[in-house]
Short mmCIF file of N, CA, C and O in Angstrom, two decimals:
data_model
loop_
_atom_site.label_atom_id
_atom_site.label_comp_id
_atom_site.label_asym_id
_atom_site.label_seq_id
_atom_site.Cartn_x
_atom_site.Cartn_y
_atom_site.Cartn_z
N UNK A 1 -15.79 -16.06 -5.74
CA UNK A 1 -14.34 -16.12 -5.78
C UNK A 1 -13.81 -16.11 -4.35
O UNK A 1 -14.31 -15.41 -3.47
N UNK A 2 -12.84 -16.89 -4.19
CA UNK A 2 -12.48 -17.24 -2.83
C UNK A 2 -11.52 -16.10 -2.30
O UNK A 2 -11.10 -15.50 -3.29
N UNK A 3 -11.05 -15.60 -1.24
CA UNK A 3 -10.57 -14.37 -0.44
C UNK A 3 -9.13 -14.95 -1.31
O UNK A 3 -8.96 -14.25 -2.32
N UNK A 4 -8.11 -15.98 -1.18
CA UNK A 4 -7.05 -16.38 -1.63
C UNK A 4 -6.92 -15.47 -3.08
O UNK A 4 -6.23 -14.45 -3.13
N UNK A 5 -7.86 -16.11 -4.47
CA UNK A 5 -7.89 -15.74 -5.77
C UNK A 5 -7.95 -14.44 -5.59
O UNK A 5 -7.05 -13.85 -6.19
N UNK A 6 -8.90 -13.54 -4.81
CA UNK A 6 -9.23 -12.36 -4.96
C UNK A 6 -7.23 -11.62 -4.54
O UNK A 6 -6.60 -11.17 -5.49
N UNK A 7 -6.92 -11.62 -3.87
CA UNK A 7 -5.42 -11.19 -3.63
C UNK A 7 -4.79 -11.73 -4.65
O UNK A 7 -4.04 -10.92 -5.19
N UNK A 8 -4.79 -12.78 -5.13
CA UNK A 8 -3.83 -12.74 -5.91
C UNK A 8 -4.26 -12.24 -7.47
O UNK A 8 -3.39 -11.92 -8.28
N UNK A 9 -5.46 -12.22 -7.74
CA UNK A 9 -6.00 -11.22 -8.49
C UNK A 9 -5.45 -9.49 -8.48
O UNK A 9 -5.24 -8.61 -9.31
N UNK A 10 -5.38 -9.62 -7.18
CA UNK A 10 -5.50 -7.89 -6.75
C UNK A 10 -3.87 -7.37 -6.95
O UNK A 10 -3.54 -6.24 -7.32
N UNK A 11 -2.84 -8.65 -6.57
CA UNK A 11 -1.29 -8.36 -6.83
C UNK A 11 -0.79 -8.45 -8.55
O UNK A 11 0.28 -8.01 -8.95
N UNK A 12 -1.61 -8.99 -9.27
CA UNK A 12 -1.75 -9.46 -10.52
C UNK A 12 -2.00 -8.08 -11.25
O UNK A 12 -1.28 -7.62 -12.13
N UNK A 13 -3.42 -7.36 -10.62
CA UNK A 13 -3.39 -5.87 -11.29
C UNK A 13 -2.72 -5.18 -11.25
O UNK A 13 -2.43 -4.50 -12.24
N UNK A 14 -2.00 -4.99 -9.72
CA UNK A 14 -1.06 -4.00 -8.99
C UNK A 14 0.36 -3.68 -9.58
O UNK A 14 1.00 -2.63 -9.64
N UNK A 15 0.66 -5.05 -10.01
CA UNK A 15 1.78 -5.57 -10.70
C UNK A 15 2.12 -4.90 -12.31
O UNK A 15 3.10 -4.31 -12.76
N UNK A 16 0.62 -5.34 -12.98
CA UNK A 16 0.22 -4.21 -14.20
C UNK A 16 0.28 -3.01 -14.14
O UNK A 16 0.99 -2.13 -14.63
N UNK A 17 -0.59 -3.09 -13.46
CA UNK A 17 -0.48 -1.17 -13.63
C UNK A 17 1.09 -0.61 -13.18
O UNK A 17 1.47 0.48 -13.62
N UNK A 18 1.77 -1.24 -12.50
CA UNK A 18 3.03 -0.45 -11.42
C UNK A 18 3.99 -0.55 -13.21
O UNK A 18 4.62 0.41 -13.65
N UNK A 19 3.90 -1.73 -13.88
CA UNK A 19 4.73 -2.26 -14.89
C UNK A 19 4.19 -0.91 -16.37
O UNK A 19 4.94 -0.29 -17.13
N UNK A 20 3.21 -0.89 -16.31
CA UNK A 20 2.32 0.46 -17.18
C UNK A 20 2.83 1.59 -16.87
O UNK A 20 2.82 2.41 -17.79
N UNK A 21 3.47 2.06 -15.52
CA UNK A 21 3.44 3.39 -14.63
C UNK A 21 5.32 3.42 -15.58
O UNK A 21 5.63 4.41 -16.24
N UNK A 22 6.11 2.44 -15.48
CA UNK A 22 7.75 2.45 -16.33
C UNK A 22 7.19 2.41 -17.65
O UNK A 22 8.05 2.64 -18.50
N UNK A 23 6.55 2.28 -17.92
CA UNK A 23 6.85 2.04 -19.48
C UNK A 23 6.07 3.30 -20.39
O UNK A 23 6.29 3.58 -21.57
N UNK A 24 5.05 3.99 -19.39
CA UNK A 24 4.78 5.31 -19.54
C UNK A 24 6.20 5.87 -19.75
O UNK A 24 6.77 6.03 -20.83
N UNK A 25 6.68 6.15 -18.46
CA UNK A 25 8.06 6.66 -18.48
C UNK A 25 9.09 7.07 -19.49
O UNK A 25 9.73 8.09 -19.75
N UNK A 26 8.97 5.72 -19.98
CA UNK A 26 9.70 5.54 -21.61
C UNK A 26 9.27 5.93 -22.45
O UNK A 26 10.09 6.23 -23.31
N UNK A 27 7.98 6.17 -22.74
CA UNK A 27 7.11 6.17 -23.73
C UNK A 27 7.28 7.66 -24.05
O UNK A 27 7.46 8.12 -25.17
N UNK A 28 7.20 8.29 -22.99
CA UNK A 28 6.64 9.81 -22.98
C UNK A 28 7.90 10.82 -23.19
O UNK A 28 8.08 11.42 -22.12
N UNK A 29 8.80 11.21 -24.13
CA UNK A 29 9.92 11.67 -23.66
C UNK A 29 9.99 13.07 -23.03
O UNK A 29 10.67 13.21 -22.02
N UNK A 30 9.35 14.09 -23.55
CA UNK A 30 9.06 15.39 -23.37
C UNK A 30 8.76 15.67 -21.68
O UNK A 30 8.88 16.87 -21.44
N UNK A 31 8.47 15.02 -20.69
CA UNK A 31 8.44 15.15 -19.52
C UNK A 31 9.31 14.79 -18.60
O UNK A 31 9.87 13.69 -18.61
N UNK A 32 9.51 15.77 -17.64
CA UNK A 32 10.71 15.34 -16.95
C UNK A 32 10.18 14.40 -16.14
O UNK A 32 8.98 14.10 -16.10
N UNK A 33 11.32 13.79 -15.30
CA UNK A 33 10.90 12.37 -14.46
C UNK A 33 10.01 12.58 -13.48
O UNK A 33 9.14 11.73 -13.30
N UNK A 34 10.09 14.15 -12.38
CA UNK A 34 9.18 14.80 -11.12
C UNK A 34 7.69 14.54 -12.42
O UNK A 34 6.87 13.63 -12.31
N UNK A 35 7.69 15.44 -13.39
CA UNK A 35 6.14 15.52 -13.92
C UNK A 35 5.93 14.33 -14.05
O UNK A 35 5.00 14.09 -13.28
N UNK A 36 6.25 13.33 -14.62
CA UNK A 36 5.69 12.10 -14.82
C UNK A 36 4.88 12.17 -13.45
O UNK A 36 3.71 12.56 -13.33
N UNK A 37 6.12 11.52 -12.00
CA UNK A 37 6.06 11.64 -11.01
C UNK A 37 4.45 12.10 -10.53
O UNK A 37 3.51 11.58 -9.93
N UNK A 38 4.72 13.17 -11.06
CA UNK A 38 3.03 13.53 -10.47
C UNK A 38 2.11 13.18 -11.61
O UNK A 38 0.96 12.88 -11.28
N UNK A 39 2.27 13.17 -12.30
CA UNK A 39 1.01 12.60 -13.30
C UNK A 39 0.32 11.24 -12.41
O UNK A 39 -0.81 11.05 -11.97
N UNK A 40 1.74 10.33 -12.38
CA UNK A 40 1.66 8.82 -11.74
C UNK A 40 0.62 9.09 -10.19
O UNK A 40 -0.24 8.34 -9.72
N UNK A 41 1.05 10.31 -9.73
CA UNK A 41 0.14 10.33 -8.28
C UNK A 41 -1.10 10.68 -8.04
O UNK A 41 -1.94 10.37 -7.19
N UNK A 42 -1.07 11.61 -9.24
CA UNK A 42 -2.93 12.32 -9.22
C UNK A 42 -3.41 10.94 -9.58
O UNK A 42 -4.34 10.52 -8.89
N UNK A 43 -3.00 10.24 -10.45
CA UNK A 43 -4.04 9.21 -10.93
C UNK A 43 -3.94 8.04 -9.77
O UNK A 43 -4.90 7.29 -9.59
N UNK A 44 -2.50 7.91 -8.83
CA UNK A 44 -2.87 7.15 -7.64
C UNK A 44 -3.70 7.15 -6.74
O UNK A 44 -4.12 6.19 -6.10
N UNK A 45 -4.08 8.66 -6.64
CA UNK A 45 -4.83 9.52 -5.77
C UNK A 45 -6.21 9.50 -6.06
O UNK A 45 -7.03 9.47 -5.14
N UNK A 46 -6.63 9.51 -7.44
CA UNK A 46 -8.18 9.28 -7.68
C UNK A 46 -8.56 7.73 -7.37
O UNK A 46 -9.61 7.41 -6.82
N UNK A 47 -7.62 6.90 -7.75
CA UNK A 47 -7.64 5.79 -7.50
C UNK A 47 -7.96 4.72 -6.31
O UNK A 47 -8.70 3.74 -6.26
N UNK A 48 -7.12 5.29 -5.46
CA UNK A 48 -7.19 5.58 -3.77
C UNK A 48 -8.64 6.13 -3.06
O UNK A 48 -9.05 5.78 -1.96
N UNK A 49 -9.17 6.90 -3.80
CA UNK A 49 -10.17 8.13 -3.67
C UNK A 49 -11.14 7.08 -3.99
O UNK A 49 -11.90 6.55 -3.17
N UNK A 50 -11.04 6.75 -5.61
CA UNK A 50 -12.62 5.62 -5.70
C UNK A 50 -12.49 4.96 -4.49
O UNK A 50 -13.34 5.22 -3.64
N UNK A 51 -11.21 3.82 -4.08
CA UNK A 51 -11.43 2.70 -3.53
C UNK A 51 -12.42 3.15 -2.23
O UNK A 51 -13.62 2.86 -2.21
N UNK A 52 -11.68 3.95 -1.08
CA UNK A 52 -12.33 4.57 -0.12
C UNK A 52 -13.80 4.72 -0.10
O UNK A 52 -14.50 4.12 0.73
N UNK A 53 -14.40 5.70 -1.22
CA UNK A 53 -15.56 6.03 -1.53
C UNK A 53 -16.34 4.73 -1.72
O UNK A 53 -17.44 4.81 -1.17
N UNK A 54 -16.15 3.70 -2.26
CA UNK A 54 -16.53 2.61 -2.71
C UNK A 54 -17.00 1.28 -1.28
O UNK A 54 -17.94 0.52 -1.09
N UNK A 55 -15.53 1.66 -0.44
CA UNK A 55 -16.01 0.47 0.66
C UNK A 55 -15.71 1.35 1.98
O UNK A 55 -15.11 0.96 2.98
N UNK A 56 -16.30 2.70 1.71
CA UNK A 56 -16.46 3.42 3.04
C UNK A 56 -15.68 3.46 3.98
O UNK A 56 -15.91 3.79 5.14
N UNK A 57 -14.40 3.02 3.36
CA UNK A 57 -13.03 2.88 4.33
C UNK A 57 -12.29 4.31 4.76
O UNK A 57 -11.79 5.13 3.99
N UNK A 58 -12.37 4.38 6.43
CA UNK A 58 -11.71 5.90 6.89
C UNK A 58 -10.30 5.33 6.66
O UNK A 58 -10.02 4.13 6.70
N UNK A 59 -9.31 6.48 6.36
CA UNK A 59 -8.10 5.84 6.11
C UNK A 59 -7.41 6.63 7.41
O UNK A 59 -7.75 7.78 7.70
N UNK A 60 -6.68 6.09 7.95
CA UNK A 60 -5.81 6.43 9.05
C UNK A 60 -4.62 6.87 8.95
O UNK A 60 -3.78 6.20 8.34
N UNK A 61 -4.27 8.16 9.56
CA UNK A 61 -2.85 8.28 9.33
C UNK A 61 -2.07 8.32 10.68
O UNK A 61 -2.39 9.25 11.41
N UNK A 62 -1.16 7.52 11.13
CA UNK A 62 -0.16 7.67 12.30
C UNK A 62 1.38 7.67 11.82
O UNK A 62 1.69 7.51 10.64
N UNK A 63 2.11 7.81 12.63
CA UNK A 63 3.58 7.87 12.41
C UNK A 63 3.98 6.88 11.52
O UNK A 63 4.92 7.18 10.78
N UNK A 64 3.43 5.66 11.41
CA UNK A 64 3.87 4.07 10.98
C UNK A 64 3.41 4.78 9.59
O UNK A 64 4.22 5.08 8.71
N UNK A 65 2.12 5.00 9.51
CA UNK A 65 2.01 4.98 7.87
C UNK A 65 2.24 6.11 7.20
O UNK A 65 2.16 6.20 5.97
N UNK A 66 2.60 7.22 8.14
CA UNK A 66 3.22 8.25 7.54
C UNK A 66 4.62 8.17 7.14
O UNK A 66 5.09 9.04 6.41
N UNK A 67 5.36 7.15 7.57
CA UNK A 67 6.37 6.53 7.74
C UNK A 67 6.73 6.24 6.48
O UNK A 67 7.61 6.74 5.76
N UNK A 68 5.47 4.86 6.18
CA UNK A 68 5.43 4.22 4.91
C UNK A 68 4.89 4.95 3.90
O UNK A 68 5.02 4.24 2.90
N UNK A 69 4.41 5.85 3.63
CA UNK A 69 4.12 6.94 2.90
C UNK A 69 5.09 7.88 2.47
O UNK A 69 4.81 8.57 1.49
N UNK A 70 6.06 8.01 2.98
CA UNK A 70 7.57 8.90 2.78
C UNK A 70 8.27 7.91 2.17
O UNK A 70 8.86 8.38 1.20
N UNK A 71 8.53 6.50 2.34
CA UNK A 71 9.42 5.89 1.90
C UNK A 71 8.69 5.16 0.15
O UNK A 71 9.41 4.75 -0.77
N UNK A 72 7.65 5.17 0.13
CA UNK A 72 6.68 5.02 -0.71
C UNK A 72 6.80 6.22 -1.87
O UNK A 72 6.49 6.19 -3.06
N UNK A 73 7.20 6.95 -1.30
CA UNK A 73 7.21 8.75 -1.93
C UNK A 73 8.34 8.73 -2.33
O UNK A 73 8.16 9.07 -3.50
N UNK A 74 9.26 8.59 -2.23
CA UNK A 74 10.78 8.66 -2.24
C UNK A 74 11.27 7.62 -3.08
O UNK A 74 12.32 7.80 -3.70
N UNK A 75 10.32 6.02 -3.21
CA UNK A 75 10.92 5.10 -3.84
C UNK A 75 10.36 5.86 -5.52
O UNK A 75 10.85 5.98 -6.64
N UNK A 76 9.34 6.13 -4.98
CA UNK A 76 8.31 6.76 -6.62
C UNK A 76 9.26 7.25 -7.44
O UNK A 76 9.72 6.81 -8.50
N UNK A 77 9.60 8.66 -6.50
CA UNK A 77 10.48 9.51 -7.70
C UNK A 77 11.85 9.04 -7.75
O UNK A 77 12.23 9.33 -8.89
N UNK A 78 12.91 8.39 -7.05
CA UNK A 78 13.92 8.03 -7.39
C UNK A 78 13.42 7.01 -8.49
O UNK A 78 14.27 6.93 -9.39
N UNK A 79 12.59 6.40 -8.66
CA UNK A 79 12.37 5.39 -9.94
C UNK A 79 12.01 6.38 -11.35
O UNK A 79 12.42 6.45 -12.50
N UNK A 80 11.26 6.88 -10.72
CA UNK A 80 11.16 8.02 -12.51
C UNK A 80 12.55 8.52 -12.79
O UNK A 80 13.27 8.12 -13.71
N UNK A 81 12.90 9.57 -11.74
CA UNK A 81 14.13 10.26 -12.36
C UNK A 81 15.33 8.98 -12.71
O UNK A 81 16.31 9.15 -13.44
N UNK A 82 15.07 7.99 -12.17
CA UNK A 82 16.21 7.08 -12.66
C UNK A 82 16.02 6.30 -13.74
O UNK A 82 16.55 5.19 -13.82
N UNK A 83 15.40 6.70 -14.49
CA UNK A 83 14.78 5.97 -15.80
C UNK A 83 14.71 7.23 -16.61
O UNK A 83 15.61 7.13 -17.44
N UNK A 84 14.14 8.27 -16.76
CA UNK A 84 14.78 9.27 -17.34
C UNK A 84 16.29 9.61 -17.62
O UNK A 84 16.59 10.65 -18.20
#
C-alpha cells in the first residue's frame, strides 16, 4: 500500500472513531459530559500508548506541542459538555 492510501486510510479511521467518540455521548445518558470526557482520554491514552510501543516512537514534548495539547484538551471537553 502506497504512503498516499495509507494516510488517507489513517484520516478515514480517525474520522470514525472521533464520529463514535459524539455518538457515545448521546448514547450514554447517565454521565456527565467531564466523565465521558475522560472515559474518551484513557482510551486515547492506551491508544497513543500502543502506537508508541509499537514503532518505538520517543514522543517529545516542547512549548509548541504542549501548546497543541491544551488547545486539543479544551476543544475535547467543550465538545462533550456541549452536547450534553
Amino acid at each position: 500500500m502506497s504512503e498516499e492510501r495509507k494516510g488517507v486510510l489513517y484520516v478515514f479511521i480517525a474520522a470514525v472513531l472521533y464520529s463514535l467518540g459524539g455518538l457515545c455521548i448521546k448514547l450514554i445518558p447517565d454521565w456527565s459530559g467531564l466523565a465521558l470526557n475522560a472515559g474518551r482520554s484513557v482510551i486515547a491514552l492506551a491508544v497513543y500508548g500502543l502506537f508508541f510501543a509499537a514503532t518505538r516512537h520517543k514522543p517529545k514534548l516542547n512549548r509548541w506541542v504542549f501548546l497543541g495539547a491544551c488547545c486539543v484538551c479544551a476543544t475535547n471537553v467543550l465538545f462533550a459538555l456541549a452536547n450534553k
